Coordinates of C-alpha atoms in Angstrom, one line a residue:
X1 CA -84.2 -41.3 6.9
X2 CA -82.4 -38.6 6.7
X3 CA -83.8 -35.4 8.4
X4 CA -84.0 -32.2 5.9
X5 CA -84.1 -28.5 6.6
X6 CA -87.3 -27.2 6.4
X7 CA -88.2 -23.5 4.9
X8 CA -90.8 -21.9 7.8
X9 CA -93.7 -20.0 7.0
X10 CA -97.6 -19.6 7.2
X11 CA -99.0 -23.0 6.8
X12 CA -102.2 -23.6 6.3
X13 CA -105.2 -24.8 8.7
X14 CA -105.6 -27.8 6.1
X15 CA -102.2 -28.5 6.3
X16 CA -101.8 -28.0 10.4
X17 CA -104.9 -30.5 10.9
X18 CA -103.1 -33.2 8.6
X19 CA -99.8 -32.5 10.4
X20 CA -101.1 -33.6 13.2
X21 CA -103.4 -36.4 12.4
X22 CA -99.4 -37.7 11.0
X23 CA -98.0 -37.0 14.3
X24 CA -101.1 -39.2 16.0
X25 CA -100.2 -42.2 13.8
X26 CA -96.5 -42.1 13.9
X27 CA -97.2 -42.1 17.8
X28 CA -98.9 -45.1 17.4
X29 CA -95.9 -46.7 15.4
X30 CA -93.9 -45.2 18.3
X31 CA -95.9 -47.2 20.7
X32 CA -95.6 -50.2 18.6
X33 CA -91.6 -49.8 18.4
X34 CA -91.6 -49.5 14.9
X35 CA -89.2 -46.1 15.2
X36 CA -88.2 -46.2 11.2
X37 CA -92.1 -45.8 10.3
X38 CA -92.4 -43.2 13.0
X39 CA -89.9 -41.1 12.1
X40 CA -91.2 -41.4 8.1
X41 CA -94.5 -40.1 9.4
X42 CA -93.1 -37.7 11.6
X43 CA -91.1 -36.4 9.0
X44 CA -94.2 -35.7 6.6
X45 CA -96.0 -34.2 9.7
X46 CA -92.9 -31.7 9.6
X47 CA -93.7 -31.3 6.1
X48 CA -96.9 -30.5 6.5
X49 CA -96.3 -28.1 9.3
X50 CA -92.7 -27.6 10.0
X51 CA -93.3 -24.6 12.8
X52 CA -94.1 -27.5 15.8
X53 CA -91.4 -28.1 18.0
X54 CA -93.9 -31.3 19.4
X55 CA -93.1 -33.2 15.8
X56 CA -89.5 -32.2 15.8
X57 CA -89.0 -33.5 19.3
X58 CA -90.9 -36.6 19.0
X59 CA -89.1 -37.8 15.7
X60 CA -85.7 -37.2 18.4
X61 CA -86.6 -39.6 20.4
X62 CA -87.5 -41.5 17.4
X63 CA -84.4 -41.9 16.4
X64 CA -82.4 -41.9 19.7
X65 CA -84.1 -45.0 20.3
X66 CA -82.3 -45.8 16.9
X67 CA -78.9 -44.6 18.2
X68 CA -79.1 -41.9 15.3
X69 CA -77.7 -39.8 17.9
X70 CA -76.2 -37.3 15.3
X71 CA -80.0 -36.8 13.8
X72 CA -81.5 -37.1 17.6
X73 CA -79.4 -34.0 18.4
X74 CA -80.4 -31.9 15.4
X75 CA -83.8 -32.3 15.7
X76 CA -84.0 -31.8 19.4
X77 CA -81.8 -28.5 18.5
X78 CA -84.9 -27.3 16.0
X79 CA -87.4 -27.8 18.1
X80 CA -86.1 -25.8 20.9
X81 CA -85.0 -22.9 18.3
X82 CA -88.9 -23.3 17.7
X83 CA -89.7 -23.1 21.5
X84 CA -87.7 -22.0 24.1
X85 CA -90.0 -23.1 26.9
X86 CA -90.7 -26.6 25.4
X87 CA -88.7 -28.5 28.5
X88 CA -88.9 -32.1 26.9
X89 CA -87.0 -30.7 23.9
X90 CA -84.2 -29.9 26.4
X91 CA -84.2 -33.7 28.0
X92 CA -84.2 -34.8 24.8
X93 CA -80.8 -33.0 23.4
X94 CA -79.5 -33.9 26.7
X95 CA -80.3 -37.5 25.9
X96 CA -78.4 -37.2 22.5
X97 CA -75.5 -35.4 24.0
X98 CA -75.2 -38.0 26.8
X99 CA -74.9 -41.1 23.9
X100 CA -71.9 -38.7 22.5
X101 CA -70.1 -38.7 25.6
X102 CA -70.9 -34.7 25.9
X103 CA -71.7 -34.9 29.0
X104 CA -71.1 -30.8 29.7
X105 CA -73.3 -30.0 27.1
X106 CA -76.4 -31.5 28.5
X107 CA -75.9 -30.3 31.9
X108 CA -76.1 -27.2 30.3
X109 CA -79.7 -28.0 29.1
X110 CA -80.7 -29.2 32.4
X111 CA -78.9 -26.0 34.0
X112 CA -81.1 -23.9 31.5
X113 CA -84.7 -25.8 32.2
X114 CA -84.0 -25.0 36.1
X115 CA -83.5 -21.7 35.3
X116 CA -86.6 -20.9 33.4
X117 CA -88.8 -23.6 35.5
X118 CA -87.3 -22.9 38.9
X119 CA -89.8 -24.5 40.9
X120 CA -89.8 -27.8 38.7
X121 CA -88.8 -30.8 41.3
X122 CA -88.0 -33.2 38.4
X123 CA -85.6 -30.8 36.4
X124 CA -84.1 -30.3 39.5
X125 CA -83.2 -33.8 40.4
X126 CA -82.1 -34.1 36.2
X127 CA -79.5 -31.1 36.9
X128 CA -78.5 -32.9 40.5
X129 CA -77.9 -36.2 38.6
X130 CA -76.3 -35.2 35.6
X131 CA -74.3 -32.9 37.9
X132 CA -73.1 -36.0 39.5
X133 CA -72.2 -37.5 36.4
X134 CA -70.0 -35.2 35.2
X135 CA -68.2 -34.7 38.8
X136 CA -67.8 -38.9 38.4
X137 CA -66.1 -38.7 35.5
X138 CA -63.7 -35.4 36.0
X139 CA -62.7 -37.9 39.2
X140 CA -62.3 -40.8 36.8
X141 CA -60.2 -38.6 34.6
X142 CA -58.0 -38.0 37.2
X143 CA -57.1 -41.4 37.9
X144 CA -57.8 -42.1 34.5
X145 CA -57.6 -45.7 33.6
X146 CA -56.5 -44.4 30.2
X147 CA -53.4 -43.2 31.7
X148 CA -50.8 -45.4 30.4
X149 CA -49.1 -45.3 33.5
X150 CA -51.9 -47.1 35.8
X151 CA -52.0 -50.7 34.6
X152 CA -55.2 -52.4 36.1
X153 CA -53.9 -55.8 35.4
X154 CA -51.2 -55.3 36.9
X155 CA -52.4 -54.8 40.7
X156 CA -54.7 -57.0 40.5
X157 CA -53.3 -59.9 43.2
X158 CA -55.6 -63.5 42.4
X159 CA -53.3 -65.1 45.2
X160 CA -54.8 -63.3 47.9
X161 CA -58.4 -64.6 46.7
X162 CA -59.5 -67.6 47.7
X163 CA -62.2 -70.0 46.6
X164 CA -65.0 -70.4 49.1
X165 CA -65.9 -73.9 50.0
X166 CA -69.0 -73.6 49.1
X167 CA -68.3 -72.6 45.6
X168 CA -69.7 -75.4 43.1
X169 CA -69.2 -73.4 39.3
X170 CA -66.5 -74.1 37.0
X171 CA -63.1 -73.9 37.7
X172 CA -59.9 -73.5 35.2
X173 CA -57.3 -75.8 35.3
X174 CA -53.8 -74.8 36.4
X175 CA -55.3 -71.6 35.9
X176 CA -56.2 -72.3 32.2
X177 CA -59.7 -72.2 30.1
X178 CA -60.4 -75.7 29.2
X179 CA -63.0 -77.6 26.8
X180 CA -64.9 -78.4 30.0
X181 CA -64.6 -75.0 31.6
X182 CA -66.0 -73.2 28.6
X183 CA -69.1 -75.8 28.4
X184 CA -69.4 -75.7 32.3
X185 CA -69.5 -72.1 31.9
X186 CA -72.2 -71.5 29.7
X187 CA -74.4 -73.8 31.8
X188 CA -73.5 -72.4 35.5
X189 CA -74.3 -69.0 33.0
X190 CA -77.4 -70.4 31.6
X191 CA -78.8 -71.3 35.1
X192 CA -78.3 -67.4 36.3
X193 CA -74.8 -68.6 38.1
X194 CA -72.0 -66.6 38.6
X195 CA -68.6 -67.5 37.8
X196 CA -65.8 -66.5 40.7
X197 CA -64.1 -63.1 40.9
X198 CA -60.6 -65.2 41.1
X199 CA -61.3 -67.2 37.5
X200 CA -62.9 -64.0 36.0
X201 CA -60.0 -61.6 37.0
X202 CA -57.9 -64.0 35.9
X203 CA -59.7 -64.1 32.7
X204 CA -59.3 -60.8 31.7
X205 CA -55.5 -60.6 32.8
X206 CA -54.6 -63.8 29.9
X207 CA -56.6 -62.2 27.3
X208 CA -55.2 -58.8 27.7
X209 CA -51.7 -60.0 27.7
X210 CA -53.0 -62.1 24.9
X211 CA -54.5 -59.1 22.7
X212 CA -51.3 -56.9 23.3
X213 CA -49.2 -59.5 20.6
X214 CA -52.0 -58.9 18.1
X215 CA -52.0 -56.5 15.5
X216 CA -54.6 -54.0 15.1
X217 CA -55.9 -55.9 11.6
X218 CA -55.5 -59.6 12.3
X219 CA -55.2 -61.5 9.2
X220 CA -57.1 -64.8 9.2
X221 CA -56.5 -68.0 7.2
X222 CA -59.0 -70.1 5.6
X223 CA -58.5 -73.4 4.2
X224 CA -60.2 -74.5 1.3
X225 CA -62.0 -77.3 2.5
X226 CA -63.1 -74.7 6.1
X227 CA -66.0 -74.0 6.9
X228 CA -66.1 -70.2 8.8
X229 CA -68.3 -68.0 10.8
X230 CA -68.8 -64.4 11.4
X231 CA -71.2 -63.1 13.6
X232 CA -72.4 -59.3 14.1
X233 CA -73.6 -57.6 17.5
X234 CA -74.8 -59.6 20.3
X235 CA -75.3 -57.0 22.7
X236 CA -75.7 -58.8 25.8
X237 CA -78.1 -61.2 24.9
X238 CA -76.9 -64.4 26.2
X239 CA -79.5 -66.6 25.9
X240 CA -79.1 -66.0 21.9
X241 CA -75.8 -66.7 21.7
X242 CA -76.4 -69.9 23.0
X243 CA -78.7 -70.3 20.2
X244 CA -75.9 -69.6 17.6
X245 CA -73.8 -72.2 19.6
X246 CA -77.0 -74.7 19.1
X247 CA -77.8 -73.4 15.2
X248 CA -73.9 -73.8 14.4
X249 CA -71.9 -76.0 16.4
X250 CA -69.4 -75.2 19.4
X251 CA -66.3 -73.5 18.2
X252 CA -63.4 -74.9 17.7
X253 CA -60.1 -75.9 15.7
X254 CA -62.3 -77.1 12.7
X255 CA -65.2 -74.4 13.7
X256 CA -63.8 -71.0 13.6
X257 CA -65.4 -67.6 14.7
X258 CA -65.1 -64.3 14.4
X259 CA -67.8 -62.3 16.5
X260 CA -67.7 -58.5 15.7
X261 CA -68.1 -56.5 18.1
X262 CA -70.7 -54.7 19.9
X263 CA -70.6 -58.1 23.0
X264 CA -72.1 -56.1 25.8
X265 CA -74.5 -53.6 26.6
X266 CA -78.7 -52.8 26.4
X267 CA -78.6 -56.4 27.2
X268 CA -78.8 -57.3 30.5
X269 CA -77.1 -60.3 30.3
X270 CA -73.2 -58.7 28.9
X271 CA -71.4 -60.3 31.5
X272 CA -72.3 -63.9 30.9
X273 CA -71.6 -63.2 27.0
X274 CA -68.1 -61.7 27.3
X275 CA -66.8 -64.0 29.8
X276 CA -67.9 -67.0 27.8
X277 CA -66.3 -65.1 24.4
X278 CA -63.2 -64.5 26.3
X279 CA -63.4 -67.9 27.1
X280 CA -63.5 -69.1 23.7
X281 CA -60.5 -66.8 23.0
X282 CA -58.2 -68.3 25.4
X283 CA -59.6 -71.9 24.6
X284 CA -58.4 -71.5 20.3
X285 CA -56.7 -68.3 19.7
X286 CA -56.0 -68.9 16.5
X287 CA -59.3 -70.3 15.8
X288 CA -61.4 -68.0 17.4
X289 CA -61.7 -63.6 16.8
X290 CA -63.0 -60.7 18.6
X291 CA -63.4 -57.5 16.6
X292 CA -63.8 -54.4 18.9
X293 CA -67.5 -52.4 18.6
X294 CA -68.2 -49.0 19.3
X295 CA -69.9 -50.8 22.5
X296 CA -66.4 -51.8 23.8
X297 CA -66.1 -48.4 24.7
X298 CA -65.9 -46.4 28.5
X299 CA -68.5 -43.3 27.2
X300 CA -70.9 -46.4 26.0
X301 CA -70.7 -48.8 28.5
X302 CA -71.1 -45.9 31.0
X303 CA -74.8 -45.3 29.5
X304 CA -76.1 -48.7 28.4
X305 CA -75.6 -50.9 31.1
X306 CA -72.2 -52.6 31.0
X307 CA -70.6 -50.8 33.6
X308 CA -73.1 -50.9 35.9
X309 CA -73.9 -54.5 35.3
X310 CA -69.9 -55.2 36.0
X311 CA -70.5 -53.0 38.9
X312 CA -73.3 -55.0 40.0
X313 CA -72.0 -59.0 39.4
X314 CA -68.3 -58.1 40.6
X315 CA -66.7 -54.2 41.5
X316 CA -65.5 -51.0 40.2
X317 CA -62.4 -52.0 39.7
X318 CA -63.4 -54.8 37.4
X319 CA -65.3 -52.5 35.1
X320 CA -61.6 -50.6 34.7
X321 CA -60.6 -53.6 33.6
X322 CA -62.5 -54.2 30.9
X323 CA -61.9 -51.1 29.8
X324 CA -58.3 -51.6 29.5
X325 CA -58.8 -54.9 28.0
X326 CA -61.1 -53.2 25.2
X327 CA -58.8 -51.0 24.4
X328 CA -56.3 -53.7 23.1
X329 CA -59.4 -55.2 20.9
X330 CA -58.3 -55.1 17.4
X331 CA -60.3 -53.1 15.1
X332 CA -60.6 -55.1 12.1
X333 CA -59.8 -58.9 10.0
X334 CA -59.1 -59.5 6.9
X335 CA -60.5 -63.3 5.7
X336 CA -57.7 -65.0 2.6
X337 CA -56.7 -61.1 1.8
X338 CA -60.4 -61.2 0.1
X339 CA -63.1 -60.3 2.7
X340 CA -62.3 -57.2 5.2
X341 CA -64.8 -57.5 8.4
X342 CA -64.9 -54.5 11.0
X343 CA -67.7 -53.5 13.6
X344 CA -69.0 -50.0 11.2
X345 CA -67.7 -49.4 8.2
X346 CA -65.2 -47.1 5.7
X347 CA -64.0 -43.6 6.0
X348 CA -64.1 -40.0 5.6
X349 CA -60.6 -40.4 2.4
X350 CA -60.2 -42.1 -0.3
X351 CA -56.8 -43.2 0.5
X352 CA -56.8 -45.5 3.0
X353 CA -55.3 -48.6 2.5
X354 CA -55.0 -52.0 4.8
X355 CA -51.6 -51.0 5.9
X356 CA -53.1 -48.0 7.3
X357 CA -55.3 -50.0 9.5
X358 CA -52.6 -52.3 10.8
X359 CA -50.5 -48.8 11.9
X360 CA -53.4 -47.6 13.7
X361 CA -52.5 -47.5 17.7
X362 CA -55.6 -48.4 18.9
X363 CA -54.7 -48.9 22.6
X364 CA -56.8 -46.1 23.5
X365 CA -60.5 -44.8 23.5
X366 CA -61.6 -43.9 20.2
X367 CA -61.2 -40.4 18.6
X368 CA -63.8 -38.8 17.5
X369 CA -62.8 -38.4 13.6
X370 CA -60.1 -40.7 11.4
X371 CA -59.8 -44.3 10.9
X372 CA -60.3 -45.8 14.2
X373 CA -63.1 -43.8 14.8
X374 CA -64.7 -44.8 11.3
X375 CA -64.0 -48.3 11.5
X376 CA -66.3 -48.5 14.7
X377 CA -68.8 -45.7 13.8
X378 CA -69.5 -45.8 10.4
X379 CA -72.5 -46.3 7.9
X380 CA -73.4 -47.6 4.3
X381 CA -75.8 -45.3 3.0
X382 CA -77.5 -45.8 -1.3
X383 CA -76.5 -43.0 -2.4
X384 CA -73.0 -41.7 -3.8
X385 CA -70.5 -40.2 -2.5
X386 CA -70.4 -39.6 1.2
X387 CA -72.6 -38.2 3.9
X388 CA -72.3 -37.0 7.8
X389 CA -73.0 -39.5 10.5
X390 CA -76.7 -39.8 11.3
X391 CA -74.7 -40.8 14.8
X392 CA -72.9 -38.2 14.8
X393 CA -69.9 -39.7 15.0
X394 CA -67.9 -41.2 12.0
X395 CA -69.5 -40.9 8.4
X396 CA -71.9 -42.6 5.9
X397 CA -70.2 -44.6 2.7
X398 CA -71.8 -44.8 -0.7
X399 CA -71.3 -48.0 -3.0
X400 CA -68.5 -46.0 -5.3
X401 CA -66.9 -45.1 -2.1
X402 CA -67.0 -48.9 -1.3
X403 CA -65.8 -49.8 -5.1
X404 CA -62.9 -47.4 -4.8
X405 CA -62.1 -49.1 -1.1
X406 CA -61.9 -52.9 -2.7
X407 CA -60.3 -52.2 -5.6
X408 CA -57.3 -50.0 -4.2
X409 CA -56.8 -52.7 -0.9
X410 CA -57.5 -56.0 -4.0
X411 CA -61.1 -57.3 -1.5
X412 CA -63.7 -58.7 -2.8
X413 CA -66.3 -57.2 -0.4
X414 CA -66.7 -55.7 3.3
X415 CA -68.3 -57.1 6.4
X416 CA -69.9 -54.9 9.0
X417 CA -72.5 -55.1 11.6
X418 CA -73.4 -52.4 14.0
X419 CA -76.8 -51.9 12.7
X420 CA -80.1 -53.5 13.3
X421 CA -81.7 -55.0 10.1
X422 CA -85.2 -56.8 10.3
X423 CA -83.4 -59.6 8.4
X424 CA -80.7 -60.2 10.3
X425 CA -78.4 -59.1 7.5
X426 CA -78.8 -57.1 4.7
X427 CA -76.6 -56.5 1.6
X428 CA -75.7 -53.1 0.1
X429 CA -73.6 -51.9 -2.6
X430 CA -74.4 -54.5 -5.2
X431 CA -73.5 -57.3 -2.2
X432 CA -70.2 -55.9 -1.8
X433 CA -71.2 -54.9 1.8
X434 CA -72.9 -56.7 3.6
X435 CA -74.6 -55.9 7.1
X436 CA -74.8 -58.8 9.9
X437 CA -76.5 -58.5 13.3
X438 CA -76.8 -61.3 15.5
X439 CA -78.9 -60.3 18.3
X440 CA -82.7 -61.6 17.6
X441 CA -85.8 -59.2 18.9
X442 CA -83.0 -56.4 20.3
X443 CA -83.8 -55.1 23.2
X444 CA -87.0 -57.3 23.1
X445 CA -88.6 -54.9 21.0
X446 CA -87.8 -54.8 17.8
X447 CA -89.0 -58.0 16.2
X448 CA -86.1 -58.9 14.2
X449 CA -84.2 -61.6 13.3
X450 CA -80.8 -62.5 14.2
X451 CA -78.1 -63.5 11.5
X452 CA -74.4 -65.1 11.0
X453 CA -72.8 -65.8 8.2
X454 CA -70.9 -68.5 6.9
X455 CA -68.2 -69.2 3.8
X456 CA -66.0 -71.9 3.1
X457 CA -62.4 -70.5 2.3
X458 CA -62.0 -71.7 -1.5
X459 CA -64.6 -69.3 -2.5
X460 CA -65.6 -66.7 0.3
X461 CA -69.5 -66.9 -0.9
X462 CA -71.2 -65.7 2.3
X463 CA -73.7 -68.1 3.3
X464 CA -76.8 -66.7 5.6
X465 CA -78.1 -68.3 8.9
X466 CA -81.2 -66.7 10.5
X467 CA -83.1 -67.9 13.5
X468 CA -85.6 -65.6 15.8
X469 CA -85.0 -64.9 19.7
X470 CA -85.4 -67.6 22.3
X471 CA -86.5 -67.0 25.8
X472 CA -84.8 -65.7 28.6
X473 CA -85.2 -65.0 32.3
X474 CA -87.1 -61.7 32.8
X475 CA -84.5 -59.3 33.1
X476 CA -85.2 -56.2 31.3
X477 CA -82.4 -54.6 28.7
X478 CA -80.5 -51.8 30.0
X479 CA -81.4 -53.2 33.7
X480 CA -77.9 -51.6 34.3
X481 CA -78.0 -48.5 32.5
X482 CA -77.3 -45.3 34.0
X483 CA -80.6 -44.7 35.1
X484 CA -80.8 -40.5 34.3
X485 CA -80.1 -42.0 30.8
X486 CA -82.9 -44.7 30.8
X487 CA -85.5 -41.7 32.0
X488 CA -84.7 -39.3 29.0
X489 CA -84.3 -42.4 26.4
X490 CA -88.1 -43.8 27.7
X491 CA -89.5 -40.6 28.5

């Protein structure tokens, strides 16, 4: 829901004492994870009474919870304008600059609650660790993996590690992914095993050199008679992509994939799923696809848990590596020059065509504005015309923008994921986009379903599979997230 400006002024004690009986049952809906109804009730609490910084705040961490960090940030922004001294308000626009990768700007906000609250231990330690966090990175900068001078891959020497006797998990063959590594893989995986640093640098070195000879829209052939997949975000959750696996059949030469982005992160189990992905992608190249998410990112995987997860299961280093593997992801597919599938959605002109996407140089971290940013970022919305980013990043796409998109490029529709729906999938635009998220209950709160979709190549009709979350050893989501972030984002 979009937030609205609000016109201040005397409000009644009627309408203050059913402002806040709204607030007290979107709190409840808060409780139950249910953000969307919180933020609907919220929202006619601000109504109601739009002078209390309490409901402005609240419906923030509403929808950062939501990753509507563009919306997060505004409404943290109003209620502060509201009170000066309200501190949570601060943490809260902190939070929201934090998911933006604007670092700076919510050490400010900490800087500014130690000032007025001098004696406050806990926004001390806040400034301290944010503090921290922005020294880490002005040090990353400076031996930036995105310097295209410094080539992780490169140093990496796998001859000087050996395997331990005592090793038992899978093994490639002459230093290749086999049918029987992948399926040995997923069971050392299943059984909370990790693979060796050897086979997993060696991994990532073949499918970076790999992704380097791809363009940055692959297009993908579809026989008749073929059956094909597409899933959306799996975020980590391991356990469920196994389930897809079980639900669908292994892939293969006569069971194609393409999985959309969004692998890793608030799952605490990212490690196990991009391994066994890039696994896949070595196995059948031509048979299997990896679209890059705004997840496969350094700013993201810093906050929700991939980098610290890598950190954790292997080194430093490796984490680098990913992100220079990421950054030779391509950003979209194109299905029989009918179906266009990226991670978020369309963009900001009207003139973008699919040769514009194939020229995009996309071996870098994403801008903030233009197509490669939009193609990771972006959002349908119902209405016309186009809207800013309740993210804050990239834009939100009516049905005539979408109309305009297919006709000028000859597609019959769009596929995107990069949103939660309590279906799994949902269609918009008179089905000519259509949403798919494959990662059941995410973040083991939100009580949806998962999703894929399958077509056959004579007709493209997408076909939907849905299937509900399995169990999985108790590790919490975002086990690995930077742990400043997880405070301000539960808090």
């Amino acid at each position: 829901m979009a937030n609205t400006e609000e016109i201040t002024g005397p409000v009644s004690q009627e309408d203050i004492e059913a402002a806040e009986k709204l607030k007290n049952e979107a709190n409840e809906y808060f409780k139950k994870q249910d953000y969307n109804g919180a933020i609907e009730l919220y929202t006619k609490a601000i109504e109601k009474n739009p002078n209390n910084a309490v409901f402005y705040a609240n419906r923030s961490i509403s929808n950062l919870r939501l990753e509507n960090f563009g919306y997060a940030l505004t409404d943290a922004s109003k209620a502060i304008e509201l009170d000066k001294a309200y501190t949570k308000a601060y943490y809260r626009r902190a939070a929201a600059h934090m998911s933006l990768g604007k670092y700076k700007l919510a050490l400010k906000d900490f800087e500014y609650v130690t000032k007025v609250r001098p004696n406050d231990q806990d926004a001390k330690l806040k400034y301290n660790e944010c503090n921290k966090i922005v020294k880490k990175i002005a040090f990353e900068k400076a031996i930036s993996v995105d310097n295209m001078d410094m080539n992780i891959a490169n140093s990496i020497n796998l001859d000087a590690m050996t395997i331990e006797d005592d090793y038992n998990g899978p093994a490639l063959e002459d230093g290749k992914v086999t049918l029987k590594f992948a399926t040995d893989l997923m069971e050392h995986y299943r059984q909370q095993k990790k693979l060796h640093k050897k086979y997993a640098y060696k991994i990532l070195i073949d499918v970076k050199a790999y992704l380097q000879t791809q363009p940055s829209l692959v297009d993908i052939k579809v026989a008749d008679n073929q059956k094909f997949t597409v899933c959306g975000d799996i975020h980590g959750q391991y356990y469920d992509l196994l389930n897809i696996f079980a639900l669908n059949g292994l892939p293969s030469e006569t069971n194609p994939y393409l999985f959309n982005g969004d692998f890793v992160d608030r799952g605490s189990f990212s490690v196990e799923c991009i391994f066994t992905l890039f696994s896949f992608k070595l196995l059948y190249p031509d048979h299997f696809f990896m679209s890059r998410g705004n997840h496969e990112t350094i700013d993201m995987n810093r906050m929700y848990g991939f980098r610290g997860e890598v950190t954790a299961k292997y080194t430093s280093p490796m984490a680098d590596l990913f992100t220079e593997v990421y950054n030779w992801l391509p950003l979209a597919h194109c299905i029989n020059n009918r179906v266009l599938v990226m991670h978020g959605g369309l963009f900001s002109r009207d003139d973008v065509t699919l040769d514009d996407i194939r020229n995009v140089e996309r071996n870098k971290q994403p801008p903030e504005e233009g197509i490669m940013c939009e193609l990771l970022w972006s959002d349908p919305q119902p209405m016309l015309g186009r809207s800013p980013s309740k993210r804050g990043v990239g834009c939100q796409f009516g049905p005539d923008v979408t109309n305009a998109f297919l006709q000028r490029n000859n597609l019959d529709y769009i596929i995107r994921s990069h949103e939660v729906k309590n279906e799994g999938y949902e269609l918009a635009h008179d089905g000519k986009c259509i949403t798919v998220f494959s990662a059941p209950n995410y973040c083991d709160t939100m009580a949806n379903l998962g999703a894929f979709i399958t077509m056959n190549g004579k007709d493209l009709k997408p076909n939907f599979t849905t299937y509900e979350a399995v169990p999985h050893p108790y590790v919490k989501p975002m086990a690995y997230a930077n742990s400043l972030f997880s405070i301000l984002c539960q808090s």
